[in-house]
CSV table of C-alpha atoms in Angstrom, one decimal:
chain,number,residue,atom,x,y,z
A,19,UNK,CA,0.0,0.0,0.0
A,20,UNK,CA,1.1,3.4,-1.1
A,21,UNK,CA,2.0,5.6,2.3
A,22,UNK,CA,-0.5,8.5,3.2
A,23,UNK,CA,2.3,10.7,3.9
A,24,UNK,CA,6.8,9.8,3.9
A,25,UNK,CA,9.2,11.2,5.8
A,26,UNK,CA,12.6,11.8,4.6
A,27,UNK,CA,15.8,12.4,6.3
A,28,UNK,CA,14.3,15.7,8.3
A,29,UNK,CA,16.6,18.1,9.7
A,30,UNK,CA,15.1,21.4,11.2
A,31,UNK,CA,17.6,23.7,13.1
A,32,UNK,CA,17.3,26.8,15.1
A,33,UNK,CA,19.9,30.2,14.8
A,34,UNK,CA,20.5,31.1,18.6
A,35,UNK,CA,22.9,33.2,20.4
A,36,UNK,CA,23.7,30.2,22.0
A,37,UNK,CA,24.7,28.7,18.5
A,38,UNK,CA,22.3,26.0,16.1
A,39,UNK,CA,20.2,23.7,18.5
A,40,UNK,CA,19.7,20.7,16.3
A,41,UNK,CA,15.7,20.0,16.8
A,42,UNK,CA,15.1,17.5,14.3
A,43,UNK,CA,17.9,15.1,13.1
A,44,UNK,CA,17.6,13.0,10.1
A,45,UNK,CA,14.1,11.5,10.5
A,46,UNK,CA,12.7,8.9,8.5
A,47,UNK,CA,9.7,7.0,8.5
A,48,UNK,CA,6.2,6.5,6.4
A,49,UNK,CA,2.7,6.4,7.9
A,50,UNK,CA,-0.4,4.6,6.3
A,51,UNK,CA,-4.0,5.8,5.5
A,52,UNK,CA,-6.2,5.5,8.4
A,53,UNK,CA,-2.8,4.7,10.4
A,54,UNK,CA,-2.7,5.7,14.1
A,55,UNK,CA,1.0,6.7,15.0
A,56,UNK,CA,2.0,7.7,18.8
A,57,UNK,CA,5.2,9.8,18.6
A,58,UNK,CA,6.5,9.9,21.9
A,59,UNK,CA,9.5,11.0,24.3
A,60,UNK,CA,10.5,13.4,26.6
A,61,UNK,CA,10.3,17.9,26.4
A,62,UNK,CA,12.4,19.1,23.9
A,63,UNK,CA,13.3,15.6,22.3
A,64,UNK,CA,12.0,17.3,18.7
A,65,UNK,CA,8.4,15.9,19.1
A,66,UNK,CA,6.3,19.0,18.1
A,67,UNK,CA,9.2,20.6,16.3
A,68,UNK,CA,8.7,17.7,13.8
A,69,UNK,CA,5.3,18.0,13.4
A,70,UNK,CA,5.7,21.7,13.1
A,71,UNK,CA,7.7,20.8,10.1
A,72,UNK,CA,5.5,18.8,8.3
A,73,UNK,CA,2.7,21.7,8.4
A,74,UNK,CA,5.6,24.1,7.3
A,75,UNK,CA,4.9,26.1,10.5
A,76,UNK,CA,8.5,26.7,12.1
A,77,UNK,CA,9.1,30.2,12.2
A,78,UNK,CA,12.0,31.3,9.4
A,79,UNK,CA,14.4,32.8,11.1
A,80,UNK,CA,15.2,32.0,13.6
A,81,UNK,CA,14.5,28.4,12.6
A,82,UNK,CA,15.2,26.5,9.4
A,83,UNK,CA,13.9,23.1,7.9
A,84,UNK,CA,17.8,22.5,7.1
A,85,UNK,CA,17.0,19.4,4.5
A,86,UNK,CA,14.8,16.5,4.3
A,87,UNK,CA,11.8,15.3,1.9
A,88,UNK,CA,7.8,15.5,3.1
A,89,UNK,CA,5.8,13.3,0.4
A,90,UNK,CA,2.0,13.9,0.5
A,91,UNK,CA,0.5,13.5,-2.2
A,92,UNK,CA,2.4,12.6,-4.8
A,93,UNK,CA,4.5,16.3,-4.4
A,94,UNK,CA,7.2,17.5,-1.7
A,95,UNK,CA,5.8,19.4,1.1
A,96,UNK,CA,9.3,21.3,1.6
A,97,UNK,CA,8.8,21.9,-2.3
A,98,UNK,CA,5.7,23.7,-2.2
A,99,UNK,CA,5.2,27.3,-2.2
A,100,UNK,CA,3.4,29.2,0.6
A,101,UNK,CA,0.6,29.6,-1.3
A,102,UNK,CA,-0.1,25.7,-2.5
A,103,UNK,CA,1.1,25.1,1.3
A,104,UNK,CA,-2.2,27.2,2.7
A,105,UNK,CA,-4.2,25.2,0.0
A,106,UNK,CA,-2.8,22.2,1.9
A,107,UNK,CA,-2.8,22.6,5.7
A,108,UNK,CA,-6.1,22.9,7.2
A,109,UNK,CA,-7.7,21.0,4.3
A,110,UNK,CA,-5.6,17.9,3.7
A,111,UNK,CA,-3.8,18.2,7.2
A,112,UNK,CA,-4.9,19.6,10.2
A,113,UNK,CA,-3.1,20.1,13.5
A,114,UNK,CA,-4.9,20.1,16.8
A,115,UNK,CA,-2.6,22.3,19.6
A,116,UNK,CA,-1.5,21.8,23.1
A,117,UNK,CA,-3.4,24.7,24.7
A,118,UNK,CA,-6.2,26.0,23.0
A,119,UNK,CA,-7.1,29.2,24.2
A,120,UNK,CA,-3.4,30.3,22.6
A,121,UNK,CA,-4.8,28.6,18.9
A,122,UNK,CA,-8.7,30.1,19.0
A,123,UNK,CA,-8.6,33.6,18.4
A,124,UNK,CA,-10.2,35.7,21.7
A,125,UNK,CA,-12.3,38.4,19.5
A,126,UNK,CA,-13.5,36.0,16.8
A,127,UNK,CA,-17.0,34.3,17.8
A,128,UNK,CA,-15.8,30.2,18.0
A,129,UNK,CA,-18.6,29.5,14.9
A,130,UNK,CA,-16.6,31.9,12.4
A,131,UNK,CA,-13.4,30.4,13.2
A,132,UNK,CA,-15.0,27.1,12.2
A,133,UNK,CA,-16.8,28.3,9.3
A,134,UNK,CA,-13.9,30.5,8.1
A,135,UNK,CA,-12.3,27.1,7.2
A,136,UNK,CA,-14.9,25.6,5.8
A,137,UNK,CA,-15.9,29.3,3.3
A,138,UNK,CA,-12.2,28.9,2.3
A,139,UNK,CA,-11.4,25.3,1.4
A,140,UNK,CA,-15.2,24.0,0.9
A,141,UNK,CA,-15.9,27.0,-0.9
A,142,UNK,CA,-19.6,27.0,1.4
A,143,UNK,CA,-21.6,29.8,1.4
A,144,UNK,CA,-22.6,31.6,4.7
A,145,UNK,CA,-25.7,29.4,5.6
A,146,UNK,CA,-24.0,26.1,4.4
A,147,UNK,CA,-21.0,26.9,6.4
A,148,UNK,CA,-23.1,27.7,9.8
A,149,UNK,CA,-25.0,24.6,9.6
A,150,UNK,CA,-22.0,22.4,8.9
A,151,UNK,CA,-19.9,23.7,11.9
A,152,UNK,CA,-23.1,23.0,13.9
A,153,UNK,CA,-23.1,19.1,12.9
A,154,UNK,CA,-18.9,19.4,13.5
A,155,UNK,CA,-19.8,21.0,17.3
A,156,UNK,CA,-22.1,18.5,17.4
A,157,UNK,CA,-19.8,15.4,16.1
A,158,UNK,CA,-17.7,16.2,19.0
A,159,UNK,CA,-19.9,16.3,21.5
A,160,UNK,CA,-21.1,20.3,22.6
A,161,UNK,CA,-24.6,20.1,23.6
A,162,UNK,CA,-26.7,22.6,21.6
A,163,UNK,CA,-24.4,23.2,19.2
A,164,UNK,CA,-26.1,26.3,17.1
A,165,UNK,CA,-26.5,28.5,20.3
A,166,UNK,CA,-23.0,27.8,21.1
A,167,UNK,CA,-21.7,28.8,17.4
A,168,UNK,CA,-22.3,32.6,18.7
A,169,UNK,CA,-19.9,32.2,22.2
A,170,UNK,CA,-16.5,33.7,22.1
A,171,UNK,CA,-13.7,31.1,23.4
A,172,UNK,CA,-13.7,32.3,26.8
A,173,UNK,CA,-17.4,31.4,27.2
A,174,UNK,CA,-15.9,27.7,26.8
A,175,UNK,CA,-14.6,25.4,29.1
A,176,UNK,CA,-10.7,24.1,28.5
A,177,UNK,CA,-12.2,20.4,27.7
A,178,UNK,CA,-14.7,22.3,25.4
A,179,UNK,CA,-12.4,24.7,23.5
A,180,UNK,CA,-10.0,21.7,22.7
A,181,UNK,CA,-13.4,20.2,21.5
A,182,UNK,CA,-14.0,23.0,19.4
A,183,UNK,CA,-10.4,23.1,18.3
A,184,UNK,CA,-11.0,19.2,16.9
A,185,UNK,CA,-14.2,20.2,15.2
A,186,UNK,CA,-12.1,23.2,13.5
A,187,UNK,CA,-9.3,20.5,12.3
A,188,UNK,CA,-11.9,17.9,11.2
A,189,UNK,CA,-14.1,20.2,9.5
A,190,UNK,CA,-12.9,20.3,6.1
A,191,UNK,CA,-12.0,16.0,6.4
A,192,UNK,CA,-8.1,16.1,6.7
A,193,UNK,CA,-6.5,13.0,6.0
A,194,UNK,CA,-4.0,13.6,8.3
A,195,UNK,CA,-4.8,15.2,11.8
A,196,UNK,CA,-1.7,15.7,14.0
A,197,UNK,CA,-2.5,16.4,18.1
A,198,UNK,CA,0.2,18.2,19.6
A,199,UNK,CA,0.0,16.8,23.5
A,200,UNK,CA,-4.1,18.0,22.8
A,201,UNK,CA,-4.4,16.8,26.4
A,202,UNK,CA,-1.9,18.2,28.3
A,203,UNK,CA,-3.6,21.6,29.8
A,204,UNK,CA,-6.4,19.5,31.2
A,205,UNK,CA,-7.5,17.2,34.2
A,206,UNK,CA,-7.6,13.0,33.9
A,207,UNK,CA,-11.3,13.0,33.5
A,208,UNK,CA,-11.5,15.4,30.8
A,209,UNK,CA,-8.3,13.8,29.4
A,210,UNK,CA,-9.8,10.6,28.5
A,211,UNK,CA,-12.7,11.8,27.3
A,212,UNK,CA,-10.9,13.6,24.6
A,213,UNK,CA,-9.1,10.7,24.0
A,214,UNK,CA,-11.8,8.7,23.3
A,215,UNK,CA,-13.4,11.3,21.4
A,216,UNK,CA,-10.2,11.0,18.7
A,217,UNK,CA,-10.1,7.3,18.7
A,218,UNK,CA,-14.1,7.3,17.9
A,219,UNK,CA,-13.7,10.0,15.1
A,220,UNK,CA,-10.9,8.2,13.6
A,221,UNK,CA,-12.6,5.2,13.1
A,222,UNK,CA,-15.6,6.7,11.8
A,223,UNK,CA,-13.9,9.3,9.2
A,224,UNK,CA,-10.9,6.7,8.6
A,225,UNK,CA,-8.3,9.3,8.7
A,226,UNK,CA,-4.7,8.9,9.6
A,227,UNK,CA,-3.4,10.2,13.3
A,228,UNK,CA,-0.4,11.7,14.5
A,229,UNK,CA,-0.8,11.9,18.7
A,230,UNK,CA,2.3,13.3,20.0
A,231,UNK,CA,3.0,12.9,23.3
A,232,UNK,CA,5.4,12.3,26.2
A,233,UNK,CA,3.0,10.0,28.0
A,234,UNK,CA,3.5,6.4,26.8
A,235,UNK,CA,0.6,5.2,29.3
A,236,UNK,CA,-1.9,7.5,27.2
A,237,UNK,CA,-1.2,5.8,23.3
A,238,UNK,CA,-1.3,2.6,24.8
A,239,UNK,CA,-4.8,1.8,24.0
A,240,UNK,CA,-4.9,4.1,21.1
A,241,UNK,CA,-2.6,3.6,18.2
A,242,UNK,CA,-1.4,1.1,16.0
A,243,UNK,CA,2.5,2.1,15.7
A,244,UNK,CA,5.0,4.0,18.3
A,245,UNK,CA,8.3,6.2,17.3
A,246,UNK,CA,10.0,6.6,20.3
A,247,UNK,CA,12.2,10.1,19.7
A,248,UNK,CA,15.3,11.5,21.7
A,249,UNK,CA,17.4,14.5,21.3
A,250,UNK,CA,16.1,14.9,18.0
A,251,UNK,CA,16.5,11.2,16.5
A,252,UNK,CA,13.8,8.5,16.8
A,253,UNK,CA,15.9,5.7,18.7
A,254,UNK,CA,13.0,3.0,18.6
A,255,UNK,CA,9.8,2.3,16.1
A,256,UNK,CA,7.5,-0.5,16.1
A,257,UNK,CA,4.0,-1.3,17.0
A,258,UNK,CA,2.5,-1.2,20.6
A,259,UNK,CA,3.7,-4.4,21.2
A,260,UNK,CA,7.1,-4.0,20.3
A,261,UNK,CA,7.3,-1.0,22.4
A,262,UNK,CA,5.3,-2.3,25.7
A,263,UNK,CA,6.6,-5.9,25.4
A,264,UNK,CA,9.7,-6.1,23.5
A,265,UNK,CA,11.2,-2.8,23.7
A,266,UNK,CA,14.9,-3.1,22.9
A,267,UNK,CA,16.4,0.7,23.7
A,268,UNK,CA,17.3,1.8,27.0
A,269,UNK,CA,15.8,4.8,27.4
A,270,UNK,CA,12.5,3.1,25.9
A,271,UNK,CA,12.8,0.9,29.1
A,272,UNK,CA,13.8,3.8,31.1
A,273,UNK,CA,10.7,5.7,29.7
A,274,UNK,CA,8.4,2.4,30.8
A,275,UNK,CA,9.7,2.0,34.3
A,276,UNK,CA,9.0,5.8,35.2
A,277,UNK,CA,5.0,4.7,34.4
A,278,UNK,CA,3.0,3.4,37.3
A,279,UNK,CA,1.4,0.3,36.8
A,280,UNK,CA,-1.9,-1.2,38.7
A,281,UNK,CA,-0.2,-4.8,38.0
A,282,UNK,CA,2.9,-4.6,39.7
A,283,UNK,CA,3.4,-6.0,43.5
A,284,UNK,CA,2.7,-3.4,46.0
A,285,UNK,CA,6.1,-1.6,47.2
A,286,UNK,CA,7.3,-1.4,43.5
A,287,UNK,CA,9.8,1.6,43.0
A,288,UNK,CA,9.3,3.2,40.0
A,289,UNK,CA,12.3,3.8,37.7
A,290,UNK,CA,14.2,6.8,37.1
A,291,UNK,CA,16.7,7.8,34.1
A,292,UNK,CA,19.7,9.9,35.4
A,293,UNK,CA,21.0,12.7,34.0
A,294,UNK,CA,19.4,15.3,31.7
A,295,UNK,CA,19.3,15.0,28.1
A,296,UNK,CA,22.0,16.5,25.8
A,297,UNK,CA,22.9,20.0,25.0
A,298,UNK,CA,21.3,20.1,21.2
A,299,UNK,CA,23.7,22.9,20.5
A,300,UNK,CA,26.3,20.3,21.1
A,301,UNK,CA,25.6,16.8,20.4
A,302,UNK,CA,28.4,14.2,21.4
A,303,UNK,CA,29.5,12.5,18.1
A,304,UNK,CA,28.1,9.0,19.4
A,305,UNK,CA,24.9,7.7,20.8
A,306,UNK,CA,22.8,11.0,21.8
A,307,UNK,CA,22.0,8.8,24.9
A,308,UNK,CA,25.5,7.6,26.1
A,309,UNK,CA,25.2,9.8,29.2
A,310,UNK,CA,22.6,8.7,31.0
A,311,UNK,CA,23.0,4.8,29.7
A,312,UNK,CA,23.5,1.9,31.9
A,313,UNK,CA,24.5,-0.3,29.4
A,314,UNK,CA,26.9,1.7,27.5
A,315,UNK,CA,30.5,0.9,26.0
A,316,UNK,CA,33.4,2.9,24.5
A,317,UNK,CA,31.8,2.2,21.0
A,318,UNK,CA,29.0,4.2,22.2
A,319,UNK,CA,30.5,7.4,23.0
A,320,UNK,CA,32.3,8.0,19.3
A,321,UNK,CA,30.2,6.1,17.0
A,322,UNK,CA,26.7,6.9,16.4
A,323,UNK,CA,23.8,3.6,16.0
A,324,UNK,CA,21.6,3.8,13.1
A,325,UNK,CA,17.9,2.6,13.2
A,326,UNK,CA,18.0,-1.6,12.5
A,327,UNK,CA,15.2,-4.4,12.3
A,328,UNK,CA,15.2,-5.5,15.8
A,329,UNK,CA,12.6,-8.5,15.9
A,330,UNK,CA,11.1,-8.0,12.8
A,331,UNK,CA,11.2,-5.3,9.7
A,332,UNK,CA,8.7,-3.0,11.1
A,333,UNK,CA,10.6,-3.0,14.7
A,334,UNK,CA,13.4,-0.9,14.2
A,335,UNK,CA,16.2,0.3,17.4
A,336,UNK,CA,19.2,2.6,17.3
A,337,UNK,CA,21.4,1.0,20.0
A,338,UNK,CA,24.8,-1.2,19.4
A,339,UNK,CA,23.8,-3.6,22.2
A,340,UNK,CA,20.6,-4.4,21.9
A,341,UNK,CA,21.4,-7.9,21.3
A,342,UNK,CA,23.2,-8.4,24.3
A,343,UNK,CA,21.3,-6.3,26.4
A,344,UNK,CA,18.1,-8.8,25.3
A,345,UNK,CA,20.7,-11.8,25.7
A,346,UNK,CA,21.3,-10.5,29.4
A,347,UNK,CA,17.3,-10.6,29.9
A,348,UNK,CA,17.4,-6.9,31.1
């Protein structure tokens, strides 16, 4: 099957005083129709800089999409000029934020911001418009959606404005939708409900989703493939059981051992990884985890692992001792 969308070799970099802080460093992987993919990993591992490069949103200067391919649709995303770029985002792939009430605008009633989407890309009248960002209020679960079409975001609530936000991004039927940490700004309940919300719309409108998070307990239940990113690289990829079950990177067991779980013997310590992650304005010239690694060698520190099929060819691991750290059953 053809991929939805394939990423090539990305490289985005950021002009500071402090020198070029390497975001994004040579990421590569491909993503199906209707695909669920959890990207995950801790603040500042290139996450949501990543995602900000597919939509062509990193601010030029100071940052820079340095080199790399974006395939969509049979054309280069990095190609494209800003024009046939607008044409694209919003319509063809739509980006739900962390915190909503930054993303809505304050002065603009919550049903134009909708419908403004939908008169550009659908090309809707006024009337058509209005009643179809009703049915999207209304897909997503905002009881009596027409009145509310008139409220300002402040009138919402945070669960209901990130609502809102996900009826803006599904409203002209994206084929990718990206969620930047959607969740993040609000409590567990609300947290799950949105959750759910996403998994239901998915499967009904069969569209592709990006959930980028640094909470592996939250994709768990949700999507069908995992890229496990750190210091800008993705160090691990597979599906939900390669990551849960036969995760073969240390800092992907190091990430697993921080979670609680309800199935572990009462008194269980929860894991810690020490240190901090690297300086991106100076990466060392091996593993970008060789500090904080309890299973490192000399190799390590000068010579850098490249993604290879772990178990299987869609379980891939950046790590020189993989083998022998599964060998040693740790």
């Amino acid at each position: 099957m053809e991929p939805l969308i394939r990423i090539d070799d990305l490289k985005t970099r950021f002009h500071t005083e402090d020198g070029v802080v390497k975001a994004v460093n040579g990421v590569s992987y491909a993503m199906g129709p209707g695909e669920v993919l959890g990207v995950v990993g801790e603040s500042g591992c290139g996450k949501s800089v990543h995602a900000l490069s597919i939509m062509r949103l990193i601010q030029i200067p100071p940052g820079e999409i340095e080199s790399g391919e974006i395939w969509f649709g049979g054309q280069d995303l990095l190609k494209l000029s800003d024009k046939d770029m607008r044409e694209i985002r919003g319509k063809d792939i739509a980006m739900v934020f962390q915190d909503p009430m930054s993303s809505l605008n304050p002065v603009f009633t919550v049903g134009y911001q909708i419908m403004e989407a939908l008169m550009l890309h659908k090309d809707l009248n006024q009337k058509a418009a209005k009643d179809r960002a009703a049915e999207l209020l209304s897909l997503v679960g905002i009881p009596e959606p027409t009145k509310r079409l008139d409220n300002y975001p402040h009138q919402f609530s945070g669960g209901m404005r990130q609502r809102a936000m996900i009826a803006m991004a599904l409203s002209c039927d994206p084929k990718l939708l990206i969620a930047d940490e959607p969740t993040t700004a609000l409590d567990v309940t609300i947290q799950a409900q949105i959750i759910s919300l996403v998994v239901k719309l998915q499967q009904e409108l069969g569209m592709a989703v990006m959930w980028i998070t640094h909470d592996l307990g939250i994709v768990a239940e949700m999507v069908h493939k995992i890229n496990v990113m750190y210091a800008g690289f993705i160090i691990e990829r597979g599906n939900v059981t390669d990551i849960f079950k036969q995760n073969r990177h240390p800092y992907t067991k190091g990430l697993l051992g921080s979670l609680p779980r309800i199935d572990e013997a009462p008194g269980t310590k929860l894991v810690s990884i020490p240190g901090l992650p690297p300086d991106l304005c100076h990466l060392p010239e091996g593993c970008p985890f060789y500090a904080r690694c309890t299973f490192r060698e000399d190799r390590c520190k000068f010579e850098r692992p490249l993604l290879e099929q772990a178990d299987h060819p869609d379980h891939l691991v950046a790590c020189w001792r993989w083998k022998e750290i599964v060998a040693e059953g740790a």
